[in-house]
XYZ file of C-alpha atoms in Angstrom:
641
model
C 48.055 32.341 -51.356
C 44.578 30.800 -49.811
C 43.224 29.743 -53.268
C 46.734 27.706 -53.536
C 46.343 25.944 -50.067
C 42.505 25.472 -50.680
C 43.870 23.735 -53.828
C 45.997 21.667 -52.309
C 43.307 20.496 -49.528
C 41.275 19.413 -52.674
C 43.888 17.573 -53.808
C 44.547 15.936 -50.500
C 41.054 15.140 -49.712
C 38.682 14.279 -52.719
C 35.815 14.583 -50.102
C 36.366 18.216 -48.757
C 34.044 19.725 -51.820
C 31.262 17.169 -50.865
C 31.397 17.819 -47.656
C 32.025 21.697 -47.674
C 28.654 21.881 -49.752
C 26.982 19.624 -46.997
C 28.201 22.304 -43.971
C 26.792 25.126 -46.069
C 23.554 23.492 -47.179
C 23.304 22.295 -43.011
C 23.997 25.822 -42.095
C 20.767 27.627 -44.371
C 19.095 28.017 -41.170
C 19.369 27.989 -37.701
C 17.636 24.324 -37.009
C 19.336 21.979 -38.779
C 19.122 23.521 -42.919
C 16.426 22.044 -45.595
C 14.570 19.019 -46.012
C 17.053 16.107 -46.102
C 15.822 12.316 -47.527
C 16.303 9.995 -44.534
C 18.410 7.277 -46.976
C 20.758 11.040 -47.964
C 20.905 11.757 -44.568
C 22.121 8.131 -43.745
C 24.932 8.261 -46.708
C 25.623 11.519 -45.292
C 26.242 10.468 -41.669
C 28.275 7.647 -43.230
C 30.431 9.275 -45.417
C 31.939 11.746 -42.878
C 34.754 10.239 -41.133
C 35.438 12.266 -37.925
C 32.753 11.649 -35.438
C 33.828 14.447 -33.310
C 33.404 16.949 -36.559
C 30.515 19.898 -36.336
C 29.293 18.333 -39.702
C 28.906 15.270 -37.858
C 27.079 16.430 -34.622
C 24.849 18.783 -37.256
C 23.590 15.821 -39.123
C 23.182 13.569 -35.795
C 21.197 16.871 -33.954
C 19.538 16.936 -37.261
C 18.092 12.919 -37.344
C 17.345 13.273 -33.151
C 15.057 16.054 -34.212
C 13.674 14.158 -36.766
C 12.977 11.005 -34.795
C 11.756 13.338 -31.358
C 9.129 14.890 -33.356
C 8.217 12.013 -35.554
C 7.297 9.728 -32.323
C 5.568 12.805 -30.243
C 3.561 12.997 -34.013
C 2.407 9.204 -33.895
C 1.772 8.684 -29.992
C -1.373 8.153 -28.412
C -3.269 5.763 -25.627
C -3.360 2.701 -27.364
C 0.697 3.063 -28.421
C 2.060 4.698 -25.827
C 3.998 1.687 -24.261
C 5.432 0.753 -27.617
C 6.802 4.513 -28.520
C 8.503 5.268 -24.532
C 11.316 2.327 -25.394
C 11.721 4.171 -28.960
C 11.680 7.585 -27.191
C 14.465 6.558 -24.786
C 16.599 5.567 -27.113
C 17.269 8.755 -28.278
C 19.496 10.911 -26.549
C 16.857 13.013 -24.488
C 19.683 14.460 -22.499
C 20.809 16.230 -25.442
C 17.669 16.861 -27.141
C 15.136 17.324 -23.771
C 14.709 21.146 -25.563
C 13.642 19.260 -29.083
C 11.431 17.653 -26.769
C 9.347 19.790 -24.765
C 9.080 22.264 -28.101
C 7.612 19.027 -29.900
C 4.851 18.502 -27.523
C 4.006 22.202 -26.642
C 3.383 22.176 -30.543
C 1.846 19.064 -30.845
C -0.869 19.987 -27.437
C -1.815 23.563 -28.874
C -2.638 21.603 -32.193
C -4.135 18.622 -30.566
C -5.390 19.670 -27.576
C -7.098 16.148 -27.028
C -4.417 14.571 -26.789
C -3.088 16.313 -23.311
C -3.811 13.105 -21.486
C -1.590 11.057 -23.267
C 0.784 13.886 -23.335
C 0.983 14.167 -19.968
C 1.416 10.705 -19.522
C 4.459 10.438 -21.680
C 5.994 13.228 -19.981
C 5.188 11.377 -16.429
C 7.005 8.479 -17.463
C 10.251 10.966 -19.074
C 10.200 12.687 -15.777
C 10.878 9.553 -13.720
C 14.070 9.015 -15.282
C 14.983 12.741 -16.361
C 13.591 15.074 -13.884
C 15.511 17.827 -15.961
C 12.360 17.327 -18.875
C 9.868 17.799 -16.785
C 10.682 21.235 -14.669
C 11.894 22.358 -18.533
C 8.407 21.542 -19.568
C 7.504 23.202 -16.464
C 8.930 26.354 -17.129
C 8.144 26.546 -20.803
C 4.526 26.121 -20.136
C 4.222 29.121 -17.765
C 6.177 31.464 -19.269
C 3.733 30.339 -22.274
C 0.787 31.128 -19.725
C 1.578 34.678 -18.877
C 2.844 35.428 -21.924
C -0.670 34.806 -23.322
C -2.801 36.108 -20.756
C -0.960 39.209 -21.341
C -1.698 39.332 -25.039
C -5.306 38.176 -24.301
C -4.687 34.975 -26.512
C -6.998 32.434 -25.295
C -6.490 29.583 -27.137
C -3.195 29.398 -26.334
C -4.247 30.235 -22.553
C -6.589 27.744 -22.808
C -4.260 25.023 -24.148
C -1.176 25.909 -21.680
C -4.001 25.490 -19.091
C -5.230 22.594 -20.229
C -1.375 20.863 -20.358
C -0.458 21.923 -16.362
C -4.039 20.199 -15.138
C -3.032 17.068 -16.620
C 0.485 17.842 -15.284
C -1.023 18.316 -12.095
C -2.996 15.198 -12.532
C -0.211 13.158 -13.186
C 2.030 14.607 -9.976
C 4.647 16.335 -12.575
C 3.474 19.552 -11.482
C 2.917 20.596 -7.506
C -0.969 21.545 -6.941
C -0.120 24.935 -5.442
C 0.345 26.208 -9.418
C -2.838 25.082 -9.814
C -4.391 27.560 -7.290
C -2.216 30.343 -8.353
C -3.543 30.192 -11.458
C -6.605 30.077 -10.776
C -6.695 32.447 -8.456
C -4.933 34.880 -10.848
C -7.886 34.440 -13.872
C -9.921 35.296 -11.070
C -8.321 38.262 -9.131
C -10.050 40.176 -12.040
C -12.848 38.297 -13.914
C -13.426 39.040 -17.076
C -15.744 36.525 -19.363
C -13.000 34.840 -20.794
C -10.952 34.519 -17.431
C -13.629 33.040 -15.854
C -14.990 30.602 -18.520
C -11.057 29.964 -18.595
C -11.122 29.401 -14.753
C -14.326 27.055 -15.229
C -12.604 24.681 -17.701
C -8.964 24.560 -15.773
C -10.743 23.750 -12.699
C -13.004 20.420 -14.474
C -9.383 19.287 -15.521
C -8.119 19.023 -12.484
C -10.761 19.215 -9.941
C -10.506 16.039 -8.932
C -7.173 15.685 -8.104
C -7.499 18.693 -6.047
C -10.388 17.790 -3.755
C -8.709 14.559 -3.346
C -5.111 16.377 -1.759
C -6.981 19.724 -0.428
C -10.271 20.594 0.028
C -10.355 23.638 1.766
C -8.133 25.304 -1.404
C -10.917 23.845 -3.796
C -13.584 25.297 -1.638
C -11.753 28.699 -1.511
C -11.778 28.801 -5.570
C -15.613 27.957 -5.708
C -16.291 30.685 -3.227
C -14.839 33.153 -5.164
C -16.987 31.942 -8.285
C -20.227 31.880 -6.271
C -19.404 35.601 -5.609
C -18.711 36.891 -9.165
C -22.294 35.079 -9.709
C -24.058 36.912 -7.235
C -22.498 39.845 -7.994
C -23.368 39.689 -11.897
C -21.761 42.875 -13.040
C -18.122 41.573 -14.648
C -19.611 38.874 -16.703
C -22.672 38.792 -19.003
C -25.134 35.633 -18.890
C -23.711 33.203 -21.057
C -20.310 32.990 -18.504
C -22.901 32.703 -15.294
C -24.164 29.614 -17.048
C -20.677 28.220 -17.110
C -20.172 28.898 -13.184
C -23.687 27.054 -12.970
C -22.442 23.773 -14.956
C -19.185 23.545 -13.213
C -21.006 23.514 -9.550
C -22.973 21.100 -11.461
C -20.215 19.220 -12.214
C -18.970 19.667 -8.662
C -22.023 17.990 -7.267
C -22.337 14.923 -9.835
C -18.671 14.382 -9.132
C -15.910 14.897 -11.345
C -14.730 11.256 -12.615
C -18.828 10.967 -12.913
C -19.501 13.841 -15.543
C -15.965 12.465 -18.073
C -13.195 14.225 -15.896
C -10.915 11.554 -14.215
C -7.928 12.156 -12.350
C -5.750 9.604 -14.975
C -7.687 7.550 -17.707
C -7.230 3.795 -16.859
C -4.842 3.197 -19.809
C -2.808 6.178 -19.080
C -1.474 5.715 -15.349
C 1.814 4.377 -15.639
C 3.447 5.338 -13.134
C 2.820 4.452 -9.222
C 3.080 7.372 -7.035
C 6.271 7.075 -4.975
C 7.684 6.310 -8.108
C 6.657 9.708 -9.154
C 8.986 13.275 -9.043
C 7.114 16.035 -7.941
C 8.361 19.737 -9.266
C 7.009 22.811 -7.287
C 7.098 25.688 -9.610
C 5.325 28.952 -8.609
C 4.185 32.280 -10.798
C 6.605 34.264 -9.311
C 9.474 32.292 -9.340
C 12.539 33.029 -11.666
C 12.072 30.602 -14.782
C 14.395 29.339 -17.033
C 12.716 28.418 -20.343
C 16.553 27.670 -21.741
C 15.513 28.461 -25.254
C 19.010 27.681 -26.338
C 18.639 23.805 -25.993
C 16.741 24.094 -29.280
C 19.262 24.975 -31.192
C 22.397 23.515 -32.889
C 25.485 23.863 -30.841
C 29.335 22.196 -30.927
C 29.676 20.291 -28.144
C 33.461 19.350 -27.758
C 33.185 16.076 -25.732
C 30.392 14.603 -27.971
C 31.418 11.483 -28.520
C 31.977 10.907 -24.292
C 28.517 12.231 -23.619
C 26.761 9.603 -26.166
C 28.725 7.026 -24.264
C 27.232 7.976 -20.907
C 23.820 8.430 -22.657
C 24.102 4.767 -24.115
C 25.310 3.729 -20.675
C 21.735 5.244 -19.307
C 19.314 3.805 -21.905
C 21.103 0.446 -20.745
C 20.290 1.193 -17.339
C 16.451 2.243 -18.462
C 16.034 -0.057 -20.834
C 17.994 -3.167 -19.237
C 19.654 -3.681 -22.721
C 22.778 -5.125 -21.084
C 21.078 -7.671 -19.087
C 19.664 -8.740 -22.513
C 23.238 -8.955 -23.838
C 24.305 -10.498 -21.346
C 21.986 -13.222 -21.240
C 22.080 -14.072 -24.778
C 25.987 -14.423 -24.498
C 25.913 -16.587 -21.556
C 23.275 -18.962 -23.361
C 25.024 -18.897 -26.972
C 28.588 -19.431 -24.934
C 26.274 -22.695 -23.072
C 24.870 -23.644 -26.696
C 28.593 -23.984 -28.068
C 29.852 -26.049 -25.033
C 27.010 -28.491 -25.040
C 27.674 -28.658 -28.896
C 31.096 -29.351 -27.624
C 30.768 -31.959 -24.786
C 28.969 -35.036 -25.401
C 25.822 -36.203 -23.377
C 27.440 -38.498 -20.699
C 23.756 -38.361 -18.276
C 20.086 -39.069 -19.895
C 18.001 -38.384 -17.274
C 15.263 -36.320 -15.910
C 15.791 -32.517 -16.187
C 15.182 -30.401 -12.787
C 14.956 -26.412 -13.278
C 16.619 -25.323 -10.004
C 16.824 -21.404 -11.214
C 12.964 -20.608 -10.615
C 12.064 -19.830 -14.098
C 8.934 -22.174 -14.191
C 8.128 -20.390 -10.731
C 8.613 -16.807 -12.524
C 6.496 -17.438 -15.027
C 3.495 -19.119 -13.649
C 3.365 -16.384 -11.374
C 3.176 -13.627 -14.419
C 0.192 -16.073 -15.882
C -1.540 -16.451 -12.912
C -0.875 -12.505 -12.294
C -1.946 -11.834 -16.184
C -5.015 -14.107 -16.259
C -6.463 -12.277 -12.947
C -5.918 -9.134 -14.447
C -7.563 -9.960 -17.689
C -10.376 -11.274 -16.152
C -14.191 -9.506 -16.283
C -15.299 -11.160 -13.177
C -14.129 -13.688 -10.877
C -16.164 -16.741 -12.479
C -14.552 -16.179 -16.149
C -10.804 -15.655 -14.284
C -11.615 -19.011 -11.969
C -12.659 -21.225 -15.370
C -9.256 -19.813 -17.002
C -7.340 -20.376 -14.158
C -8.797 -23.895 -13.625
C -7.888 -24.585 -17.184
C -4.406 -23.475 -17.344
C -3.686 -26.077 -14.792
C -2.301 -25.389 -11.929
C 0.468 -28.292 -10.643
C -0.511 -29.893 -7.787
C 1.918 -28.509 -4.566
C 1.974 -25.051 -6.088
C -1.610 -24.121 -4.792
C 0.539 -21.729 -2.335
C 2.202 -19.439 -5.564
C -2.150 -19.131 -6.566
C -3.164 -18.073 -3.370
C -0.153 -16.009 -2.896
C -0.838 -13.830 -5.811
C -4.690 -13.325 -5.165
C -3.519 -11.981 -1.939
C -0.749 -9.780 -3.900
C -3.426 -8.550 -6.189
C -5.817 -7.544 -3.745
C -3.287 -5.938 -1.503
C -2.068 -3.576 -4.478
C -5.475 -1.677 -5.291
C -6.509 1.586 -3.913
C -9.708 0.133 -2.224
C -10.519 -3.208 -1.458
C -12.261 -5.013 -4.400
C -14.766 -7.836 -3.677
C -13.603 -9.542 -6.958
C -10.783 -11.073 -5.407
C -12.418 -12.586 -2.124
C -14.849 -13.858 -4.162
C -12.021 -15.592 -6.481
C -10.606 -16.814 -3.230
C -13.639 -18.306 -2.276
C -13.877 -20.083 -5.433
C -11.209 -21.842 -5.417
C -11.094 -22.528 -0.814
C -14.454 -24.394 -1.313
C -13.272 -26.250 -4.857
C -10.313 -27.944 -2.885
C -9.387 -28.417 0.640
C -5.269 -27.491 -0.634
C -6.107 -24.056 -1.694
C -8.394 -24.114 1.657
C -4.645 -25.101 3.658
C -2.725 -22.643 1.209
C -5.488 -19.588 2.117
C -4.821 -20.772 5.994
C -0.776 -20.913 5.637
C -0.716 -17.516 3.818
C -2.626 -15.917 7.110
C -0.643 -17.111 9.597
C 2.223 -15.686 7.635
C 0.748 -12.501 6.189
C 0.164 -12.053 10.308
C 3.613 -12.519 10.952
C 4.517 -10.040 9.052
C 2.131 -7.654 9.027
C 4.273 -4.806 10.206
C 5.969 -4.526 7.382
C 2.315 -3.177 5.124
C 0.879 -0.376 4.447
C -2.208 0.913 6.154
C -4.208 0.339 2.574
C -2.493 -2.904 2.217
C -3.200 -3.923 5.256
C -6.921 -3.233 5.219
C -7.672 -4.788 1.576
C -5.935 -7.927 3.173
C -8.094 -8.324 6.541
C -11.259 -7.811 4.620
C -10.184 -10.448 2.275
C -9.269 -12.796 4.786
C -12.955 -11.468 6.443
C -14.659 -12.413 3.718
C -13.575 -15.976 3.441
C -13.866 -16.563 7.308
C -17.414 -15.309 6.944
C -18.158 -17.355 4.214
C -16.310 -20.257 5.940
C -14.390 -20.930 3.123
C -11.200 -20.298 5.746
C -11.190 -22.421 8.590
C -11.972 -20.413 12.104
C -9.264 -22.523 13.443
C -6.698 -19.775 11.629
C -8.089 -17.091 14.287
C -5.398 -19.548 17.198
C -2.617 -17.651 16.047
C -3.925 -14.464 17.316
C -3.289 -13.427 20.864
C -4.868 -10.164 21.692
C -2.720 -9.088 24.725
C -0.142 -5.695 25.276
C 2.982 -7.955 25.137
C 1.812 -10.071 21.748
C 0.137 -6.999 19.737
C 1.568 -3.960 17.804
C -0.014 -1.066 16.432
C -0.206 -2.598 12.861
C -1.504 -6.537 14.356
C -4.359 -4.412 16.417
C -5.438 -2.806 12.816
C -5.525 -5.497 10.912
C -7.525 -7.179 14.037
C -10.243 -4.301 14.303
C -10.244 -4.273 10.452
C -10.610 -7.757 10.684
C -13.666 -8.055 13.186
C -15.539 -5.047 12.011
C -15.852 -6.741 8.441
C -17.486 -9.868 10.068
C -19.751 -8.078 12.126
C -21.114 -6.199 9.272
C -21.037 -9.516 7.160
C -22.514 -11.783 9.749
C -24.335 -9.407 12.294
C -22.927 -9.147 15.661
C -25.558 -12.024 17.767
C -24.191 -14.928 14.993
C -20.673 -13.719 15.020
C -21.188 -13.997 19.388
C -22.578 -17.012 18.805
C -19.583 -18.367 16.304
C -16.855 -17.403 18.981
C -18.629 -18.946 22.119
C -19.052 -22.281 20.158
C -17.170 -24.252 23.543
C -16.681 -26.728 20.495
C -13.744 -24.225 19.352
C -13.298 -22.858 22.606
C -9.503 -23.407 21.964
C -8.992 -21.474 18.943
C -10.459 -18.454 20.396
C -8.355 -18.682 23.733
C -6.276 -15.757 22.624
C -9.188 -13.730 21.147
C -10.468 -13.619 25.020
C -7.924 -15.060 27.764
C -8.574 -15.867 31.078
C -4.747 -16.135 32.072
C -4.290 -13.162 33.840
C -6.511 -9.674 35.068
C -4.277 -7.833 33.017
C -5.133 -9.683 29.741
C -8.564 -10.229 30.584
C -8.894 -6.387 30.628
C -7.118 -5.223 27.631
C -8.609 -7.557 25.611
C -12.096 -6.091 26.955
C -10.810 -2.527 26.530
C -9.975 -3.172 22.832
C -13.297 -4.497 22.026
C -14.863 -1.833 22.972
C -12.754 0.579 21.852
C -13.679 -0.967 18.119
C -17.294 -0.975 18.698
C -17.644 -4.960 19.602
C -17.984 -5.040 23.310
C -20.890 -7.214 22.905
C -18.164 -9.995 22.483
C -16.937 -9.559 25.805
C -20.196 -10.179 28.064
C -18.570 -13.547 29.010
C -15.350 -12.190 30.010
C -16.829 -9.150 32.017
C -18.951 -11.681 34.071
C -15.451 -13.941 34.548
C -13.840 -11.325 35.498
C -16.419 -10.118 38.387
C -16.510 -13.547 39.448
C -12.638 -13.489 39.492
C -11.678 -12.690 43.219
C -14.594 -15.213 44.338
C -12.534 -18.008 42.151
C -9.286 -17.044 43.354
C -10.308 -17.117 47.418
C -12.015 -20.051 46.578
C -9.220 -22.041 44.784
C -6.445 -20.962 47.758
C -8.761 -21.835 50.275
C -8.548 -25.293 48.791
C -5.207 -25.127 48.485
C -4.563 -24.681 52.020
C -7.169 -27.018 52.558
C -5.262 -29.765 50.501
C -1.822 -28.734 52.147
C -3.055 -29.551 55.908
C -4.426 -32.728 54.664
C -1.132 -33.784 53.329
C 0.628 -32.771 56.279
C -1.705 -34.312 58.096
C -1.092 -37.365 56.354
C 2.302 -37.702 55.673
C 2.741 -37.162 60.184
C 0.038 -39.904 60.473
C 1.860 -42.065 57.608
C 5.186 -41.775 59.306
C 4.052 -42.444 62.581
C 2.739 -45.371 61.200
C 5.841 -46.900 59.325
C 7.418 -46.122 62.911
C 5.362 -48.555 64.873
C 5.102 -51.143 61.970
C 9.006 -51.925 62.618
C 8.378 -55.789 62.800
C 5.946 -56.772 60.001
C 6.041 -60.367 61.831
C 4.514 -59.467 65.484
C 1.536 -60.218 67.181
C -1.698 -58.436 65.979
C -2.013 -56.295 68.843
C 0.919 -54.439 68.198
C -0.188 -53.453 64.824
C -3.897 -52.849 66.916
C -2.073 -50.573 69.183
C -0.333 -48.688 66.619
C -3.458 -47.974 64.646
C -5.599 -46.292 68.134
C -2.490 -44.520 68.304
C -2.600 -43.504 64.681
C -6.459 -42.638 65.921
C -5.759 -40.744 68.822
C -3.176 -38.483 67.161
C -5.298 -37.729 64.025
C -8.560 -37.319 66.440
C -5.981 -34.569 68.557
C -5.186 -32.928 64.652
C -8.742 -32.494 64.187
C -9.546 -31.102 67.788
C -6.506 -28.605 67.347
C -8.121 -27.313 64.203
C -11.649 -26.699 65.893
C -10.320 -25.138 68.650
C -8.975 -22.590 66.293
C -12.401 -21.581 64.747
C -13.490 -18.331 65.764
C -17.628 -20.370 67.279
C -15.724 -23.044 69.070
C -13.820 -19.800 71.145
C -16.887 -18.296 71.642
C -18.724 -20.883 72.765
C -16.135 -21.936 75.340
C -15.952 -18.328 77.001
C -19.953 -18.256 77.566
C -21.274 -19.931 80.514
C -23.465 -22.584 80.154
C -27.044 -21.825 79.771
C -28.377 -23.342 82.354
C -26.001 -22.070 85.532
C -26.992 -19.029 84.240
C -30.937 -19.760 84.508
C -30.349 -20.975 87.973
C -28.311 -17.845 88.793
C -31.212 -15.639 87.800
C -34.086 -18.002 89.355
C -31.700 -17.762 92.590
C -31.153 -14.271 93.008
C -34.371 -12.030 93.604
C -35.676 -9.113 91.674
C -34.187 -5.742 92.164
C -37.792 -4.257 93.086
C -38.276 -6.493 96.060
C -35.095 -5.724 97.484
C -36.160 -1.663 97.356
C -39.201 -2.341 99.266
């Protein structure tokens, strides 16, 4: 009875036999069967019908194997940009087990290549966190699993892969120490020369985020070297090199945290996986393998969905539609205006930006990136988008870089408009200066340093400062000190005293040292000092001691001035009183004015009598009743006799 109905299902479908031999020739083992042709495989894929059909999903598990471990195969520094697009287009949701089997393989066979592995798995991880804490726990459970057969080359290589990992933030540093803690808790000559060469991988990294732990692990190797009884010569020698190393410097003796061509992602960017030795892990060994997934066709959907998002394939699409659908309407409507085309959508903006951002990059020093840039020509009223970037650039590396300020410089002292657009981007980078980092903030204040110093900026740019409590933040007072401190050490503290008390710019340095009010005058003093520039502040310390002096002096003539007026105005109205009849006889008007006299003469006389010698001198007798007195009245001896 089933050899009639498997006749008729051959009759039905001419296609069953074919594809009933391809199930059992996909099912000869547990990865996918033997060696298929990639043009077979394609007829294959396109001769089966149902795309939700276990013969189907076999054959498409069997190509994303293919293609995972063909492009782990071919990667390395110089490609590495070009094969991430090709790697995210396949479906590394489905196949992030293919994936992390491919390059454990490929590392134990080529373990030079870590670094780029590493950095491949860096970028993954930013957009499938799920890859790297697989990786994670695959490389581990690789780890113990070795050390406990003693095999040290695959030890050596799993070691190898979590420095880099480490390196490259995938991996938390804390399974760093374990481990090497752990090759140390008993030292042996291989777990130590082991130790040695996991701790030059990563050594740098960890002295740069702890110290102390570093300094804990190099303890413990400078007593197994004075101890000398667990390890023979040859391993004592390798303890030697790495303190060698140690003291060189790591990035010094051909150890760097990330090779230049290999950090692709920034940090904040980056997803961070703590994983410990004794934690539970998951190695999931059963993403490897083939298995019938019943809503395949929805979860390629959402995966194509993703790659768009990665990608930005839809933007693309989009953006090719929209100008083919504008191509066919101009076809369509005839020219009715011949004039002068404006681009009001920034793209000329966008992309002299990139080239002036590319051609600064590209540059070996700042004399071969000035001629370029000089060359390319730069538009006149755009001087602002060259400026602007220089600024970007410098405010984007981990240290400040004198290559920029000296580009800067370049181009202030070549034309007084990038001079203007160096002085407009202060005033604004100032404004806004809140919203920086702390590094950003300090590359940018000894750029702008530079070019003040070199007085390729204007001083004049210095009048938007105003150092007082009300005016200042916390990040405005650090760019400040920043700011000062790099033109002291540039010009020397007497010329850069001798620059701000120029009383020829006196008023671009009013807010640098007011003299509005105590209160200023003092914090600005206090700050000063507090950044090791007091000596700019000698003037203002002497102001202010002279201070209450100036103020009693200026309110004694202001109620000086105020009895003078009143004394005037009474005199003044006294006089329009008695000069009623312009037409009268002179001696009216001569009356009037020894009135005007007497009155002003009884003013002053009221005001003497009210100083504290005119009282004194009327309550003393005059001197010479009292001489008479004593000549008149004899001495007190004669009258005793």
């Amino acid at each position: 009875m089933d050899r009639k109905v498997d006749e008729g299902e051959k009759e039905a479908n001419p296609h069953a036999n074919g594809t009933r031999n391809m199930s059992s020739r996909m099912d000869r083992s547990r990865t996918g069967g033997a060696y298929i042709p990639p043009f077979k495989l394609a007829q294959m894929m396109s001769d089966v019908t149902d795309k939700e059909s276990v013969e189907f999903q076999r054959l498409t598990w069997d190509a994303l194997r293919k293609s995972i471990n063909g492009l782990v195969n071919k990667v390395n520094a110089s490609n590495i940009k070009h094969i991430l697009p090709e790697l995210f287009s396949e479906n590394l949701v489905r196949g992030r087990g293919l994936l992390c089997r491919a390059l454990m393989k490929s590392q134990v066979a080529s373990p030079g290549f870590t670094p780029v592995y590493a950095a491949l798995v860096s970028v993954v991880n930013t957009k499938f966190p799920e890859v790297g804490e697989l990786l994670l726990h695959r490389i581990i459970t690789a780890f113990k699993r070795s050390l406990r057969r003693k095999d040290k080359p695959i030890c050596l290589a799993s070691l190898k892969f979590i420095a880099h990992l480490v390196n490259q933030q995938v991996a938390h540093e804390v399974i760093a120490f374990e481990m090497a803690l752990l090759l140390l808790e008993k030292p042996s000559n291989d777990s130590v020369e082991m130790a040695s060469e996991f701790i030059k991988e990563c050594g740098a990294k960890l002295q740069e985020i702890s110290s102390s732990g570093l300094n804990f692990i190099f303890d413990r190797l400078r007593a197994i070297l004075h101890e000398g009884r667990d390890v023979d010569k040859r391993t004592q020698y390798v303890i030697e090199g790495l303190y060698a190393v140690r003291k060189t410097g790591f990035e010094a003796s051909g150890y760097p945290v990330i090779p230049e061509n290999l950090d692709l992602v920034e940090e904040e960017d980056q997803i961070t996986h703590e994983v410990s030795l004794e934690d539970e892990l998951d190695t999931n060994m059963g993403l490897d393998v083939f298995r019938e997934d019943d809503e395949f066709l929805k979860h390629e959907e959402e995966y194509k969905q993703m790659k768009a998002e990665i990608l930005g394939e839809d933007s693309d699409e989009d953006e090719s539609g929209e100008s083919g659908s504008s191509e066919e309407e101009e076809d369509e409507v005839p020219e009715q205006h011949a004039g002068p085309i404006h681009d009001e959508t920034g793209t000329d903006l966008v992309n002299l930006r990139r080239t002036i951002y590319l051609t600064i990059m590209s540059a070996l020093d700042f004399e071969e990136a000035g001629h370029k840039l000089l060359k390319m020509g730069i538009p006149e009223g755009q001087e602002i988008e060259l400026a602007t970037m220089i600024i970007e650039c410098c405010s984007q590396e981990k240290t400040f870089i004198k290559y920029y300020a000296l580009l800067g410089e370049r181009f202030c002292k070549l034309k007084k408009a990038y001079a203007d657009s160096f002085a407009d981007c202060f005033v604004e980078q100032y404004s806004m200066i809140h919203r920086l980092e702390t590094n950003k903030l300090r590359n940018v204040a000894k750029l702008f340093a530079h070019l003040l110093a070199s007085d390729a900026l204007p001083w004049a740019v210095l009048a938007v400062i105003q150092i007082t409590e009300e005016e200042t933040t916390s990040s405005s007072r650090i760019f400040i000190k920043i700011l000062f401190q790099e033109l002291s050490e540039i010009l020397g503290l007497r010329e850069l005293d001798s620059r701000l008390q120029d009383p020829t710019c006196a008023e671009w340095f009013a807010g640098l040292f007011p003299k509005d009010s105590a209160k200023n005058m003092r914090f600005a003093i206090n700050f000063f000092t507090s950044i090791g520039l007091g000596g700019l502040t000698d003037n203002m310390r002497e102001f202010l001691k002279k201070l209450p002096q100036i103020l009693a002096a200026q309110k004694k003539a202001e109620a000086s001035s105020s009895s003078y007026t009143t004394a005037s105005s009474s005199s003044g109205d006294e006089y329009t009183s008695s000069s009623g009849d312009y037409t009268s006889s002179s001696g009216y008007e001569t009356d009037s004015s020894s009135e005007s006299y007497e009155e002003g003469e009884n003013v002053r006389q009221r005001k003497r009598s009210r100083s504290p010698e005119y009282r004194q001198r009327r309550q003393s007798p005059p001197r010479r009743h009292r001489q008479r007195r004593d000549d008149a009245s004899p001495p007190r001896r004669r009258e005793r006799r």
